[in-house]
Short mmCIF file of N, CA and C in Angstrom, two decimals:
data_model
loop_
_atom_site.label_atom_id
_atom_site.label_comp_id
_atom_site.label_asym_id
_atom_site.label_seq_id
_atom_site.Cartn_x
_atom_site.Cartn_y
_atom_site.Cartn_z
N UNK A 783 0.85 -1.19 0.00
CA UNK A 783 0.00 0.00 0.00
C UNK A 783 0.89 1.24 0.00
N UNK A 784 0.56 2.19 -0.80
CA UNK A 784 1.36 3.42 -0.92
C UNK A 784 1.15 4.33 0.29
N UNK A 785 2.17 5.13 0.57
CA UNK A 785 2.05 6.10 1.66
C UNK A 785 0.91 7.07 1.41
N UNK A 786 0.65 7.39 0.14
CA UNK A 786 -0.43 8.32 -0.20
C UNK A 786 -1.76 7.78 0.32
N UNK A 787 -2.00 6.49 0.13
CA UNK A 787 -3.25 5.88 0.61
C UNK A 787 -3.31 5.90 2.13
N UNK A 788 -2.17 5.61 2.76
CA UNK A 788 -2.12 5.62 4.22
C UNK A 788 -2.43 7.03 4.73
N UNK A 789 -1.83 8.05 4.11
CA UNK A 789 -2.07 9.42 4.53
C UNK A 789 -3.53 9.83 4.32
N UNK A 790 -4.11 9.38 3.20
CA UNK A 790 -5.52 9.69 2.94
C UNK A 790 -6.43 9.06 4.00
N UNK A 791 -6.13 7.80 4.36
CA UNK A 791 -6.91 7.13 5.40
C UNK A 791 -6.73 7.85 6.74
N UNK A 792 -5.50 8.27 7.05
CA UNK A 792 -5.22 8.97 8.30
C UNK A 792 -6.00 10.29 8.36
N UNK A 793 -5.99 11.04 7.24
CA UNK A 793 -6.73 12.31 7.19
C UNK A 793 -8.22 12.06 7.38
N UNK A 794 -8.75 11.02 6.73
CA UNK A 794 -10.18 10.70 6.84
C UNK A 794 -10.52 10.29 8.27
N UNK A 795 -9.67 9.48 8.91
CA UNK A 795 -9.89 9.06 10.29
C UNK A 795 -9.93 10.26 11.22
N UNK A 796 -8.99 11.18 11.05
CA UNK A 796 -8.95 12.38 11.89
C UNK A 796 -10.21 13.21 11.68
N UNK A 797 -10.62 13.39 10.43
CA UNK A 797 -11.83 14.16 10.12
C UNK A 797 -13.05 13.53 10.77
N UNK A 798 -13.19 12.21 10.64
CA UNK A 798 -14.34 11.51 11.22
C UNK A 798 -14.35 11.61 12.74
N UNK A 799 -13.18 11.49 13.37
CA UNK A 799 -13.11 11.60 14.83
C UNK A 799 -13.48 13.01 15.28
N UNK A 800 -13.06 14.03 14.52
CA UNK A 800 -13.42 15.41 14.86
C UNK A 800 -14.92 15.63 14.69
N UNK A 801 -15.50 15.06 13.62
CA UNK A 801 -16.95 15.17 13.40
C UNK A 801 -17.71 14.50 14.54
N UNK A 802 -17.22 13.33 14.96
CA UNK A 802 -17.86 12.60 16.06
C UNK A 802 -17.81 13.43 17.34
N UNK A 803 -16.66 14.04 17.60
CA UNK A 803 -16.50 14.88 18.81
C UNK A 803 -17.47 16.06 18.77
N UNK A 804 -17.60 16.69 17.60
CA UNK A 804 -18.54 17.80 17.44
C UNK A 804 -19.97 17.35 17.67
N UNK A 805 -20.33 16.19 17.09
CA UNK A 805 -21.69 15.67 17.25
C UNK A 805 -21.97 15.30 18.70
N UNK A 806 -20.97 14.74 19.38
CA UNK A 806 -21.15 14.41 20.80
C UNK A 806 -21.38 15.67 21.63
N UNK A 807 -20.67 16.75 21.30
CA UNK A 807 -20.87 18.02 22.01
C UNK A 807 -22.27 18.56 21.74
N UNK A 808 -22.71 18.46 20.48
CA UNK A 808 -24.07 18.90 20.13
C UNK A 808 -25.11 18.06 20.86
N UNK A 809 -24.88 16.74 20.90
CA UNK A 809 -25.80 15.83 21.57
C UNK A 809 -25.89 16.16 23.06
N UNK A 810 -24.76 16.45 23.67
CA UNK A 810 -24.74 16.81 25.09
C UNK A 810 -25.51 18.10 25.34
N UNK A 811 -25.33 19.08 24.47
CA UNK A 811 -26.05 20.36 24.60
C UNK A 811 -27.55 20.15 24.41
N UNK A 812 -27.92 19.33 23.41
CA UNK A 812 -29.34 19.04 23.18
C UNK A 812 -29.94 18.31 24.37
N UNK A 813 -29.22 17.35 24.93
CA UNK A 813 -29.71 16.59 26.07
C UNK A 813 -29.97 17.52 27.26
N UNK A 814 -29.09 18.48 27.47
CA UNK A 814 -29.27 19.44 28.57
C UNK A 814 -30.50 20.30 28.33
N UNK A 815 -30.67 20.77 27.09
CA UNK A 815 -31.83 21.59 26.76
C UNK A 815 -33.13 20.78 26.89
N UNK A 816 -33.10 19.53 26.43
CA UNK A 816 -34.27 18.66 26.53
C UNK A 816 -34.64 18.44 28.00
N UNK A 817 -33.65 18.15 28.84
CA UNK A 817 -33.91 17.91 30.26
C UNK A 817 -34.52 19.13 30.92
N UNK A 818 -34.00 20.31 30.60
CA UNK A 818 -34.51 21.55 31.18
C UNK A 818 -35.95 21.81 30.73
N UNK A 819 -36.21 21.64 29.44
CA UNK A 819 -37.55 21.89 28.90
C UNK A 819 -38.54 20.84 29.40
N UNK A 820 -38.10 19.60 29.52
CA UNK A 820 -38.94 18.52 30.05
C UNK A 820 -39.40 18.87 31.46
N UNK A 821 -38.46 19.33 32.28
CA UNK A 821 -38.81 19.71 33.66
C UNK A 821 -39.77 20.89 33.69
N UNK A 822 -39.53 21.89 32.84
CA UNK A 822 -40.41 23.06 32.79
C UNK A 822 -41.82 22.66 32.34
N UNK A 823 -41.90 21.82 31.30
CA UNK A 823 -43.20 21.40 30.79
C UNK A 823 -43.95 20.54 31.80
N UNK A 824 -43.24 19.59 32.44
CA UNK A 824 -43.92 18.74 33.42
C UNK A 824 -44.40 19.56 34.61
N UNK A 825 -43.61 20.56 35.04
CA UNK A 825 -44.05 21.45 36.12
C UNK A 825 -45.29 22.24 35.69
N UNK A 826 -45.27 22.75 34.45
CA UNK A 826 -46.40 23.54 33.96
C UNK A 826 -47.65 22.68 33.85
N UNK A 827 -47.50 21.44 33.39
CA UNK A 827 -48.65 20.54 33.28
C UNK A 827 -49.21 20.20 34.66
N UNK A 828 -48.31 19.96 35.61
CA UNK A 828 -48.76 19.66 36.99
C UNK A 828 -49.50 20.85 37.57
N UNK A 829 -48.95 22.04 37.37
CA UNK A 829 -49.57 23.26 37.88
C UNK A 829 -50.95 23.48 37.26
N UNK A 830 -51.09 23.12 35.98
CA UNK A 830 -52.36 23.28 35.26
C UNK A 830 -53.29 22.09 35.49
N UNK A 831 -52.84 21.13 36.33
CA UNK A 831 -53.61 19.91 36.59
C UNK A 831 -53.99 19.20 35.28
N UNK A 832 -53.00 19.10 34.41
CA UNK A 832 -53.18 18.50 33.09
C UNK A 832 -52.26 17.28 33.00
N UNK A 833 -52.84 16.07 33.01
CA UNK A 833 -51.97 14.90 32.97
C UNK A 833 -51.67 14.43 31.55
N UNK A 834 -52.42 14.95 30.57
CA UNK A 834 -52.13 14.64 29.17
C UNK A 834 -52.83 15.63 28.26
N UNK A 835 -52.26 15.82 27.06
CA UNK A 835 -52.91 16.62 26.02
C UNK A 835 -52.34 16.22 24.67
N UNK A 836 -53.08 16.50 23.62
CA UNK A 836 -52.63 16.20 22.26
C UNK A 836 -52.34 17.51 21.53
N UNK A 837 -51.28 17.47 20.73
CA UNK A 837 -50.91 18.67 19.95
C UNK A 837 -50.15 18.21 18.72
N UNK A 838 -50.57 18.69 17.57
CA UNK A 838 -49.91 18.41 16.29
C UNK A 838 -49.64 16.91 16.09
N UNK A 839 -50.63 16.09 16.41
CA UNK A 839 -50.50 14.66 16.17
C UNK A 839 -49.73 13.88 17.22
N UNK A 840 -49.33 14.52 18.30
CA UNK A 840 -48.62 13.82 19.37
C UNK A 840 -49.37 13.99 20.68
N UNK A 841 -49.33 12.96 21.51
CA UNK A 841 -49.92 13.05 22.84
C UNK A 841 -48.78 13.24 23.84
N UNK A 842 -48.91 14.25 24.65
CA UNK A 842 -47.94 14.54 25.70
C UNK A 842 -48.58 14.12 27.01
N UNK A 843 -47.88 13.37 27.85
CA UNK A 843 -48.46 12.90 29.10
C UNK A 843 -47.40 12.88 30.19
N UNK A 844 -47.86 13.02 31.42
CA UNK A 844 -46.95 12.95 32.56
C UNK A 844 -46.68 11.49 32.88
N UNK A 845 -45.44 11.17 33.15
CA UNK A 845 -45.08 9.82 33.56
C UNK A 845 -44.12 9.94 34.74
N UNK A 846 -44.12 8.93 35.55
CA UNK A 846 -43.27 8.94 36.74
C UNK A 846 -42.41 7.69 36.73
N UNK A 847 -41.14 7.84 37.10
CA UNK A 847 -40.23 6.70 37.16
C UNK A 847 -39.45 6.79 38.46
N UNK A 848 -39.44 5.71 39.21
CA UNK A 848 -38.74 5.67 40.49
C UNK A 848 -37.30 5.22 40.26
N UNK A 849 -36.36 5.90 40.86
CA UNK A 849 -34.95 5.51 40.84
C UNK A 849 -34.57 5.15 42.27
N UNK A 850 -33.84 4.06 42.44
CA UNK A 850 -33.42 3.63 43.77
C UNK A 850 -31.96 3.21 43.73
N UNK A 851 -31.24 3.50 44.79
CA UNK A 851 -29.85 3.08 44.90
C UNK A 851 -29.52 2.95 46.38
N UNK A 852 -28.46 2.22 46.70
CA UNK A 852 -28.10 2.08 48.12
C UNK A 852 -27.77 3.45 48.72
N UNK A 853 -28.13 3.64 49.97
CA UNK A 853 -27.75 4.87 50.67
C UNK A 853 -26.23 4.93 50.73
N UNK A 854 -25.70 6.11 50.76
CA UNK A 854 -24.25 6.32 50.75
C UNK A 854 -23.55 5.46 51.80
N UNK A 855 -22.60 4.65 51.34
CA UNK A 855 -21.80 3.83 52.25
C UNK A 855 -22.52 2.62 52.82
N UNK A 856 -23.73 2.31 52.33
CA UNK A 856 -24.52 1.23 52.93
C UNK A 856 -24.87 0.12 51.95
N UNK A 857 -24.11 0.02 50.84
CA UNK A 857 -24.41 -0.98 49.81
C UNK A 857 -24.36 -2.41 50.37
N UNK A 858 -23.27 -2.74 51.08
CA UNK A 858 -23.13 -4.10 51.62
C UNK A 858 -24.26 -4.41 52.59
N UNK A 859 -24.59 -3.46 53.43
CA UNK A 859 -25.67 -3.61 54.41
C UNK A 859 -27.01 -3.85 53.70
N UNK A 860 -27.26 -3.09 52.64
CA UNK A 860 -28.50 -3.23 51.88
C UNK A 860 -28.57 -4.62 51.24
N UNK A 861 -27.45 -5.07 50.63
CA UNK A 861 -27.44 -6.38 49.98
C UNK A 861 -27.67 -7.49 51.01
N UNK A 862 -27.08 -7.35 52.18
CA UNK A 862 -27.27 -8.35 53.24
C UNK A 862 -28.73 -8.37 53.68
N UNK A 863 -29.35 -7.20 53.82
CA UNK A 863 -30.76 -7.13 54.22
C UNK A 863 -31.65 -7.80 53.18
N UNK A 864 -31.36 -7.59 51.90
CA UNK A 864 -32.13 -8.24 50.84
C UNK A 864 -32.01 -9.76 50.94
N UNK A 865 -30.77 -10.25 51.13
CA UNK A 865 -30.55 -11.69 51.25
C UNK A 865 -31.29 -12.27 52.44
N UNK A 866 -31.18 -11.60 53.59
CA UNK A 866 -31.80 -12.10 54.83
C UNK A 866 -33.32 -12.12 54.76
N UNK A 867 -33.89 -11.32 53.89
CA UNK A 867 -35.34 -11.24 53.81
C UNK A 867 -35.91 -11.93 52.56
N UNK A 868 -35.12 -12.83 51.99
CA UNK A 868 -35.62 -13.66 50.89
C UNK A 868 -35.52 -13.05 49.51
N UNK A 869 -34.76 -11.96 49.36
CA UNK A 869 -34.64 -11.31 48.05
C UNK A 869 -33.20 -11.35 47.53
N UNK A 870 -32.48 -12.41 47.88
CA UNK A 870 -31.09 -12.57 47.45
C UNK A 870 -30.94 -12.64 45.95
N UNK A 871 -32.03 -13.02 45.25
CA UNK A 871 -31.95 -13.12 43.79
C UNK A 871 -31.77 -11.74 43.15
N UNK A 872 -32.04 -10.68 43.89
CA UNK A 872 -31.82 -9.32 43.37
C UNK A 872 -30.34 -8.94 43.40
N UNK A 873 -29.58 -9.61 44.25
CA UNK A 873 -28.17 -9.27 44.44
C UNK A 873 -27.34 -10.00 43.39
N UNK A 874 -26.57 -9.23 42.62
CA UNK A 874 -25.75 -9.79 41.55
C UNK A 874 -24.29 -9.48 41.83
N UNK A 875 -23.48 -10.54 41.91
CA UNK A 875 -22.05 -10.36 42.10
C UNK A 875 -21.42 -10.17 40.72
N UNK A 876 -20.55 -9.19 40.57
CA UNK A 876 -19.99 -8.91 39.25
C UNK A 876 -18.56 -8.39 39.35
N UNK A 877 -17.86 -8.43 38.24
CA UNK A 877 -16.52 -7.85 38.13
C UNK A 877 -16.56 -6.88 36.97
N UNK A 878 -16.13 -5.64 37.19
CA UNK A 878 -16.09 -4.63 36.15
C UNK A 878 -15.13 -5.07 35.04
N UNK A 879 -15.58 -4.97 33.79
CA UNK A 879 -14.78 -5.43 32.64
C UNK A 879 -13.44 -4.70 32.53
N UNK A 880 -13.43 -3.40 32.79
CA UNK A 880 -12.17 -2.64 32.71
C UNK A 880 -11.21 -3.06 33.83
N UNK A 881 -11.75 -3.31 35.01
CA UNK A 881 -10.93 -3.75 36.14
C UNK A 881 -10.32 -5.12 35.83
N UNK A 882 -11.13 -6.01 35.26
CA UNK A 882 -10.63 -7.34 34.91
C UNK A 882 -9.54 -7.25 33.85
N UNK A 883 -9.74 -6.40 32.83
CA UNK A 883 -8.72 -6.23 31.79
C UNK A 883 -7.41 -5.71 32.38
N UNK A 884 -7.50 -4.74 33.30
CA UNK A 884 -6.30 -4.21 33.95
C UNK A 884 -5.58 -5.29 34.75
N UNK A 885 -6.35 -6.10 35.46
CA UNK A 885 -5.78 -7.20 36.25
C UNK A 885 -5.06 -8.19 35.34
N UNK A 886 -5.69 -8.58 34.24
CA UNK A 886 -5.08 -9.53 33.30
C UNK A 886 -3.79 -8.95 32.72
N UNK A 887 -3.83 -7.64 32.39
CA UNK A 887 -2.65 -6.98 31.85
C UNK A 887 -1.50 -7.01 32.86
N UNK A 888 -1.81 -6.70 34.12
CA UNK A 888 -0.80 -6.74 35.18
C UNK A 888 -0.23 -8.15 35.34
N UNK A 889 -1.11 -9.14 35.30
CA UNK A 889 -0.66 -10.53 35.44
C UNK A 889 0.22 -10.95 34.28
N UNK A 890 -0.09 -10.49 33.06
CA UNK A 890 0.74 -10.80 31.89
C UNK A 890 2.15 -10.27 32.10
N UNK A 891 2.23 -9.02 32.58
CA UNK A 891 3.53 -8.40 32.79
C UNK A 891 4.31 -9.12 33.88
N UNK A 892 3.60 -9.58 34.92
CA UNK A 892 4.26 -10.23 36.05
C UNK A 892 4.67 -11.67 35.75
N UNK A 893 3.83 -12.41 35.02
CA UNK A 893 4.06 -13.85 34.84
C UNK A 893 4.43 -14.25 33.43
N UNK A 894 4.12 -13.39 32.45
CA UNK A 894 4.37 -13.75 31.05
C UNK A 894 3.28 -14.63 30.46
N UNK A 895 2.32 -15.06 31.27
CA UNK A 895 1.21 -15.87 30.78
C UNK A 895 0.12 -14.96 30.23
N UNK A 896 -0.56 -15.39 29.16
CA UNK A 896 -1.68 -14.61 28.63
C UNK A 896 -2.75 -14.42 29.69
N UNK A 897 -3.13 -15.51 30.33
CA UNK A 897 -4.09 -15.51 31.42
C UNK A 897 -3.51 -16.41 32.50
N UNK A 898 -3.58 -16.01 33.77
CA UNK A 898 -3.03 -16.89 34.81
C UNK A 898 -3.62 -18.30 34.70
N UNK A 899 -2.76 -19.31 34.88
CA UNK A 899 -3.18 -20.71 34.73
C UNK A 899 -4.36 -21.03 35.64
N UNK A 900 -4.39 -20.44 36.82
CA UNK A 900 -5.46 -20.76 37.78
C UNK A 900 -6.82 -20.22 37.33
N UNK A 901 -6.82 -19.26 36.37
CA UNK A 901 -8.09 -18.80 35.80
C UNK A 901 -8.49 -19.65 34.60
N UNK A 902 -7.49 -20.31 34.00
CA UNK A 902 -7.75 -21.23 32.90
C UNK A 902 -8.63 -20.64 31.82
N UNK A 903 -9.65 -21.40 31.45
CA UNK A 903 -10.56 -21.00 30.37
C UNK A 903 -11.74 -20.17 30.87
N UNK A 904 -11.65 -19.66 32.10
CA UNK A 904 -12.79 -18.90 32.64
C UNK A 904 -12.79 -17.45 32.18
N UNK A 905 -11.71 -17.03 31.53
CA UNK A 905 -11.60 -15.65 31.05
C UNK A 905 -11.30 -15.67 29.56
N UNK A 906 -12.03 -14.86 28.80
CA UNK A 906 -11.80 -14.71 27.38
C UNK A 906 -11.17 -13.35 27.14
N UNK A 907 -10.12 -13.29 26.33
CA UNK A 907 -9.46 -12.01 26.06
C UNK A 907 -9.27 -11.81 24.56
N UNK A 908 -9.19 -10.56 24.16
CA UNK A 908 -8.76 -10.22 22.81
C UNK A 908 -8.20 -8.82 22.87
N UNK A 909 -7.31 -8.52 21.94
CA UNK A 909 -6.73 -7.19 21.88
C UNK A 909 -7.18 -6.53 20.60
N UNK A 910 -7.48 -5.26 20.69
CA UNK A 910 -7.88 -4.49 19.53
C UNK A 910 -6.78 -3.46 19.27
N UNK A 911 -6.28 -3.48 18.07
CA UNK A 911 -5.25 -2.50 17.68
C UNK A 911 -5.95 -1.40 16.91
N UNK A 912 -5.70 -0.16 17.29
CA UNK A 912 -6.28 0.96 16.59
C UNK A 912 -5.23 2.06 16.46
N UNK A 913 -5.60 3.14 15.82
CA UNK A 913 -4.68 4.24 15.58
C UNK A 913 -5.03 5.39 16.51
N UNK A 914 -4.06 5.86 17.26
CA UNK A 914 -4.24 7.04 18.10
C UNK A 914 -3.81 8.29 17.35
N UNK A 915 -4.44 9.41 17.67
CA UNK A 915 -4.09 10.67 17.02
C UNK A 915 -3.88 11.72 18.10
N UNK A 916 -2.80 12.47 18.00
CA UNK A 916 -2.58 13.62 18.89
C UNK A 916 -1.89 14.70 18.10
N UNK A 917 -1.99 15.91 18.60
CA UNK A 917 -1.35 17.02 17.90
C UNK A 917 0.16 16.88 17.98
N UNK A 918 0.87 17.15 16.87
CA UNK A 918 2.32 17.04 16.84
C UNK A 918 2.98 18.23 17.45
#
């Protein structure tokens, strides 16, 4: 492959990454505006005692969604309470994928093995090679 083709691909990659960054910034700004307007509209509908209305072919309605999380510093206590009261099936033990990848990388450097023998076939790994770009 000629250097010209490589340079053209590099230029295109940089352009696409810059476009993606711009779109992500636009998406973030739109999400903030949407969240603000959603709150204003839901407040206005509540104040007007209006739980739904139709406009220009769309129905707008109030909806409620509950969010729950462990109280600060009490995750283990909450999980234990769930288990003790018959709801242990809600508790999921997990390992973060990035943490596992870092651990495997450290083990490779320390032992030279792709995956520690004691983990055997319980871990699947692959490496992705990509091109990084930074200002010269």
